[in-house]
PDB file of C-alpha atoms in Angstrom:
ATOM      1  CA  UNK X   1       2.032 -72.625  13.842  1.00 91.00           C
ATOM      2  CA  UNK X   2       1.282 -73.955  17.924  1.00 92.00           C
ATOM      3  CA  UNK X   3       4.813 -74.507  18.047  1.00 93.00           C
ATOM      4  CA  UNK X   4       5.864 -71.323  17.015  1.00 93.00           C
ATOM      5  CA  UNK X   5       3.479 -68.927  19.160  1.00 94.00           C
ATOM      6  CA  UNK X   6       4.425 -71.369  22.053  1.00 94.00           C
ATOM      7  CA  UNK X   7       8.015 -69.800  21.175  1.00 94.00           C
ATOM      8  CA  UNK X   8       7.249 -66.554  20.867  1.00 95.00           C
ATOM      9  CA  UNK X   9       4.852 -66.866  24.344  1.00 94.00           C
ATOM     10  CA  UNK X  10       8.299 -68.069  26.503  1.00 94.00           C
ATOM     11  CA  UNK X  11      10.195 -65.633  24.584  1.00 95.00           C
ATOM     12  CA  UNK X  12       7.852 -62.648  25.607  1.00 95.00           C
ATOM     13  CA  UNK X  13       8.253 -64.109  29.286  1.00 94.00           C
ATOM     14  CA  UNK X  14      11.680 -64.136  29.266  1.00 93.00           C
ATOM     15  CA  UNK X  15      11.292 -60.560  28.410  1.00 91.00           C
ATOM     16  CA  UNK X  16       8.974 -59.396  30.927  1.00 90.00           C
ATOM     17  CA  UNK X  17      11.317 -61.001  33.599  1.00 91.00           C
ATOM     18  CA  UNK X  18      14.108 -59.779  32.882  1.00 85.00           C
ATOM     19  CA  UNK X  19      12.750 -56.234  32.454  1.00 84.00           C
ATOM     20  CA  UNK X  20      11.310 -57.018  36.258  1.00 85.00           C
ATOM     21  CA  UNK X  21      14.335 -57.796  37.183  1.00 82.00           C
ATOM     22  CA  UNK X  22      16.421 -54.388  35.615  1.00 80.00           C
ATOM     23  CA  UNK X  23      13.298 -52.162  36.795  1.00 81.00           C
ATOM     24  CA  UNK X  24      12.784 -53.386  40.408  1.00 83.00           C
ATOM     25  CA  UNK X  25      13.991 -50.917  41.811  1.00 84.00           C
ATOM     26  CA  UNK X  26      12.888 -47.726  39.886  1.00 86.00           C
ATOM     27  CA  UNK X  27      10.348 -46.817  42.833  1.00 86.00           C
ATOM     28  CA  UNK X  28      13.334 -46.653  45.476  1.00 89.00           C
ATOM     29  CA  UNK X  29      15.061 -44.810  42.847  1.00 90.00           C
ATOM     30  CA  UNK X  30      12.721 -42.053  42.618  1.00 90.00           C
ATOM     31  CA  UNK X  31      12.325 -41.807  46.160  1.00 90.00           C
ATOM     32  CA  UNK X  32      15.722 -41.570  46.607  1.00 91.00           C
ATOM     33  CA  UNK X  33      16.187 -39.045  43.694  1.00 91.00           C
ATOM     34  CA  UNK X  34      14.504 -36.375  45.839  1.00 90.00           C
ATOM     35  CA  UNK X  35      16.944 -36.605  48.486  1.00 90.00           C
ATOM     36  CA  UNK X  36      19.829 -36.158  46.025  1.00 92.00           C
ATOM     37  CA  UNK X  37      18.190 -32.906  44.704  1.00 91.00           C
ATOM     38  CA  UNK X  38      18.092 -31.685  48.354  1.00 90.00           C
ATOM     39  CA  UNK X  39      22.250 -32.857  48.413  1.00 88.00           C
ATOM     40  CA  UNK X  40      23.003 -31.011  45.465  1.00 88.00           C
ATOM     41  CA  UNK X  41      21.692 -27.772  46.861  1.00 88.00           C
ATOM     42  CA  UNK X  42      23.072 -28.177  50.170  1.00 87.00           C
ATOM     43  CA  UNK X  43      26.484 -28.482  48.595  1.00 87.00           C
ATOM     44  CA  UNK X  44      25.569 -25.762  46.916  1.00 84.00           C
ATOM     45  CA  UNK X  45      24.817 -23.177  49.342  1.00 85.00           C
ATOM     46  CA  UNK X  46      27.938 -25.018  51.644  1.00 86.00           C
ATOM     47  CA  UNK X  47      30.424 -24.052  49.236  1.00 80.00           C
ATOM     48  CA  UNK X  48      30.752 -20.315  49.906  1.00 80.00           C
ATOM     49  CA  UNK X  49      30.023 -20.433  53.715  1.00 83.00           C
ATOM     50  CA  UNK X  50      32.358 -23.944  54.775  1.00 84.00           C
ATOM     51  CA  UNK X  51      34.647 -25.163  52.858  1.00 84.00           C
ATOM     52  CA  UNK X  52      35.058 -28.464  54.980  1.00 86.00           C
ATOM     53  CA  UNK X  53      31.699 -28.899  55.255  1.00 88.00           C
ATOM     54  CA  UNK X  54      31.772 -28.801  51.763  1.00 87.00           C
ATOM     55  CA  UNK X  55      34.150 -31.246  50.894  1.00 90.00           C
ATOM     56  CA  UNK X  56      33.161 -33.610  53.506  1.00 90.00           C
ATOM     57  CA  UNK X  57      29.306 -33.225  51.401  1.00 90.00           C
ATOM     58  CA  UNK X  58      31.091 -33.890  48.099  1.00 91.00           C
ATOM     59  CA  UNK X  59      32.381 -36.803  49.193  1.00 93.00           C
ATOM     60  CA  UNK X  60      28.915 -37.798  50.506  1.00 92.00           C
ATOM     61  CA  UNK X  61      27.550 -37.246  47.559  1.00 92.00           C
ATOM     62  CA  UNK X  62      30.408 -38.766  45.526  1.00 94.00           C
ATOM     63  CA  UNK X  63      29.650 -41.966  46.882  1.00 95.00           C
ATOM     64  CA  UNK X  64      25.922 -41.574  46.580  1.00 93.00           C
ATOM     65  CA  UNK X  65      26.671 -41.053  42.947  1.00 94.00           C
ATOM     66  CA  UNK X  66      28.856 -44.021  42.915  1.00 96.00           C
ATOM     67  CA  UNK X  67      25.832 -46.424  44.998  1.00 93.00           C
ATOM     68  CA  UNK X  68      23.537 -45.446  42.259  1.00 92.00           C
ATOM     69  CA  UNK X  69      25.796 -46.207  38.664  1.00 94.00           C
ATOM     70  CA  UNK X  70      26.123 -49.457  40.361  1.00 93.00           C
ATOM     71  CA  UNK X  71      22.623 -50.157  40.140  1.00 89.00           C
ATOM     72  CA  UNK X  72      22.166 -49.194  36.951  1.00 91.00           C
ATOM     73  CA  UNK X  73      21.989 -45.605  37.179  1.00 93.00           C
ATOM     74  CA  UNK X  74      23.038 -42.685  35.658  1.00 94.00           C
ATOM     75  CA  UNK X  75      22.923 -38.789  35.624  1.00 94.00           C
ATOM     76  CA  UNK X  76      21.588 -36.945  32.956  1.00 93.00           C
ATOM     77  CA  UNK X  77      23.518 -32.982  33.257  1.00 90.00           C
ATOM     78  CA  UNK X  78      23.382 -32.131  29.645  1.00 93.00           C
ATOM     79  CA  UNK X  79      24.551 -28.457  29.245  1.00 93.00           C
ATOM     80  CA  UNK X  80      25.373 -27.707  26.446  1.00 90.00           C
ATOM     81  CA  UNK X  81      23.932 -30.743  24.502  1.00 93.00           C
ATOM     82  CA  UNK X  82      20.901 -30.158  22.018  1.00 95.00           C
ATOM     83  CA  UNK X  83      17.547 -30.349  23.411  1.00 94.00           C
ATOM     84  CA  UNK X  84      16.355 -33.721  23.058  1.00 94.00           C
ATOM     85  CA  UNK X  85      12.205 -33.868  24.376  1.00 94.00           C
ATOM     86  CA  UNK X  86      12.792 -37.712  24.845  1.00 94.00           C
ATOM     87  CA  UNK X  87      15.134 -37.107  27.783  1.00 94.00           C
ATOM     88  CA  UNK X  88      14.539 -33.394  28.745  1.00 96.00           C
ATOM     89  CA  UNK X  89      12.048 -31.330  29.896  1.00 95.00           C
ATOM     90  CA  UNK X  90      11.767 -27.368  28.612  1.00 95.00           C
ATOM     91  CA  UNK X  91      11.175 -24.765  30.936  1.00 95.00           C
ATOM     92  CA  UNK X  92      11.701 -21.825  29.428  1.00 94.00           C
ATOM     93  CA  UNK X  93      13.730 -20.774  26.259  1.00 94.00           C
ATOM     94  CA  UNK X  94      16.068 -17.737  26.714  1.00 94.00           C
ATOM     95  CA  UNK X  95      18.057 -16.339  24.039  1.00 93.00           C
ATOM     96  CA  UNK X  96      21.796 -16.701  24.185  1.00 89.00           C
ATOM     97  CA  UNK X  97      24.470 -15.573  21.531  1.00 86.00           C
ATOM     98  CA  UNK X  98      27.180 -17.681  23.348  1.00 87.00           C
ATOM     99  CA  UNK X  99      25.368 -21.214  22.449  1.00 87.00           C
ATOM    100  CA  UNK X 100      23.496 -22.437  18.991  1.00 90.00           C
ATOM    101  CA  UNK X 101      19.514 -22.370  18.645  1.00 91.00           C
ATOM    102  CA  UNK X 102      17.946 -25.539  20.735  1.00 92.00           C
ATOM    103  CA  UNK X 103      21.235 -26.484  22.864  1.00 94.00           C
ATOM    104  CA  UNK X 104      20.591 -26.422  26.594  1.00 95.00           C
ATOM    105  CA  UNK X 105      22.081 -23.606  28.472  1.00 94.00           C
ATOM    106  CA  UNK X 106      21.080 -24.514  32.137  1.00 94.00           C
ATOM    107  CA  UNK X 107      19.892 -27.130  34.125  1.00 94.00           C
ATOM    108  CA  UNK X 108      17.283 -26.730  36.622  1.00 93.00           C
ATOM    109  CA  UNK X 109      17.068 -29.875  37.879  1.00 93.00           C
ATOM    110  CA  UNK X 110      19.113 -32.862  36.041  1.00 94.00           C
ATOM    111  CA  UNK X 111      17.439 -35.768  35.413  1.00 95.00           C
ATOM    112  CA  UNK X 112      18.375 -39.988  35.793  1.00 96.00           C
ATOM    113  CA  UNK X 113      18.481 -42.751  33.403  1.00 95.00           C
ATOM    114  CA  UNK X 114      17.732 -46.358  34.995  1.00 91.00           C
ATOM    115  CA  UNK X 115      19.607 -48.641  32.426  1.00 89.00           C
ATOM    116  CA  UNK X 116      18.234 -47.497  28.903  1.00 87.00           C
ATOM    117  CA  UNK X 117      15.102 -45.777  29.825  1.00 90.00           C
ATOM    118  CA  UNK X 118      14.267 -42.699  31.540  1.00 94.00           C
ATOM    119  CA  UNK X 119      13.166 -42.516  34.977  1.00 93.00           C
ATOM    120  CA  UNK X 120      12.971 -38.246  35.098  1.00 95.00           C
ATOM    121  CA  UNK X 121      13.425 -36.030  32.371  1.00 96.00           C
ATOM    122  CA  UNK X 122      16.346 -32.742  33.217  1.00 96.00           C
ATOM    123  CA  UNK X 123      14.124 -29.674  33.568  1.00 96.00           C
ATOM    124  CA  UNK X 124      16.100 -27.467  31.342  1.00 96.00           C
ATOM    125  CA  UNK X 125      16.483 -23.890  29.726  1.00 96.00           C
ATOM    126  CA  UNK X 126      16.287 -23.859  26.117  1.00 95.00           C
ATOM    127  CA  UNK X 127      18.660 -21.498  23.945  1.00 94.00           C
ATOM    128  CA  UNK X 128      16.932 -19.443  21.269  1.00 91.00           C
ATOM    129  CA  UNK X 129      18.560 -16.995  18.803  1.00 85.00           C
ATOM    130  CA  UNK X 130      19.025 -13.607  20.238  1.00 75.00           C
TER     131      UNK X 130
END
């Protein structure tokens, strides 16, 4: 019994260390997400005003996305998907004839996942029957 208990303690300790390594950057990444949100808003505004600036911002944005992906971060941009309360935060519901009920018709703020864990749910608008 003591041997089995020792094995369980060692296994849990290994799991805790592994999780700590995977999610060590979580705080830094959460702070960086507000920068990504501002960058997304800036890109939307510059597309109409200055195409050359918009192209440069797109390239820089892609570099930021690639860097986040390198550290295990993926973007949740779930337009058209069924609503999932585990990874989406519903802000409101709107009638829609184009989308089936309880599907996402718009994303107000993108969500992010670090490895297999949602670190910020996507804020969405959900369809309801017309």
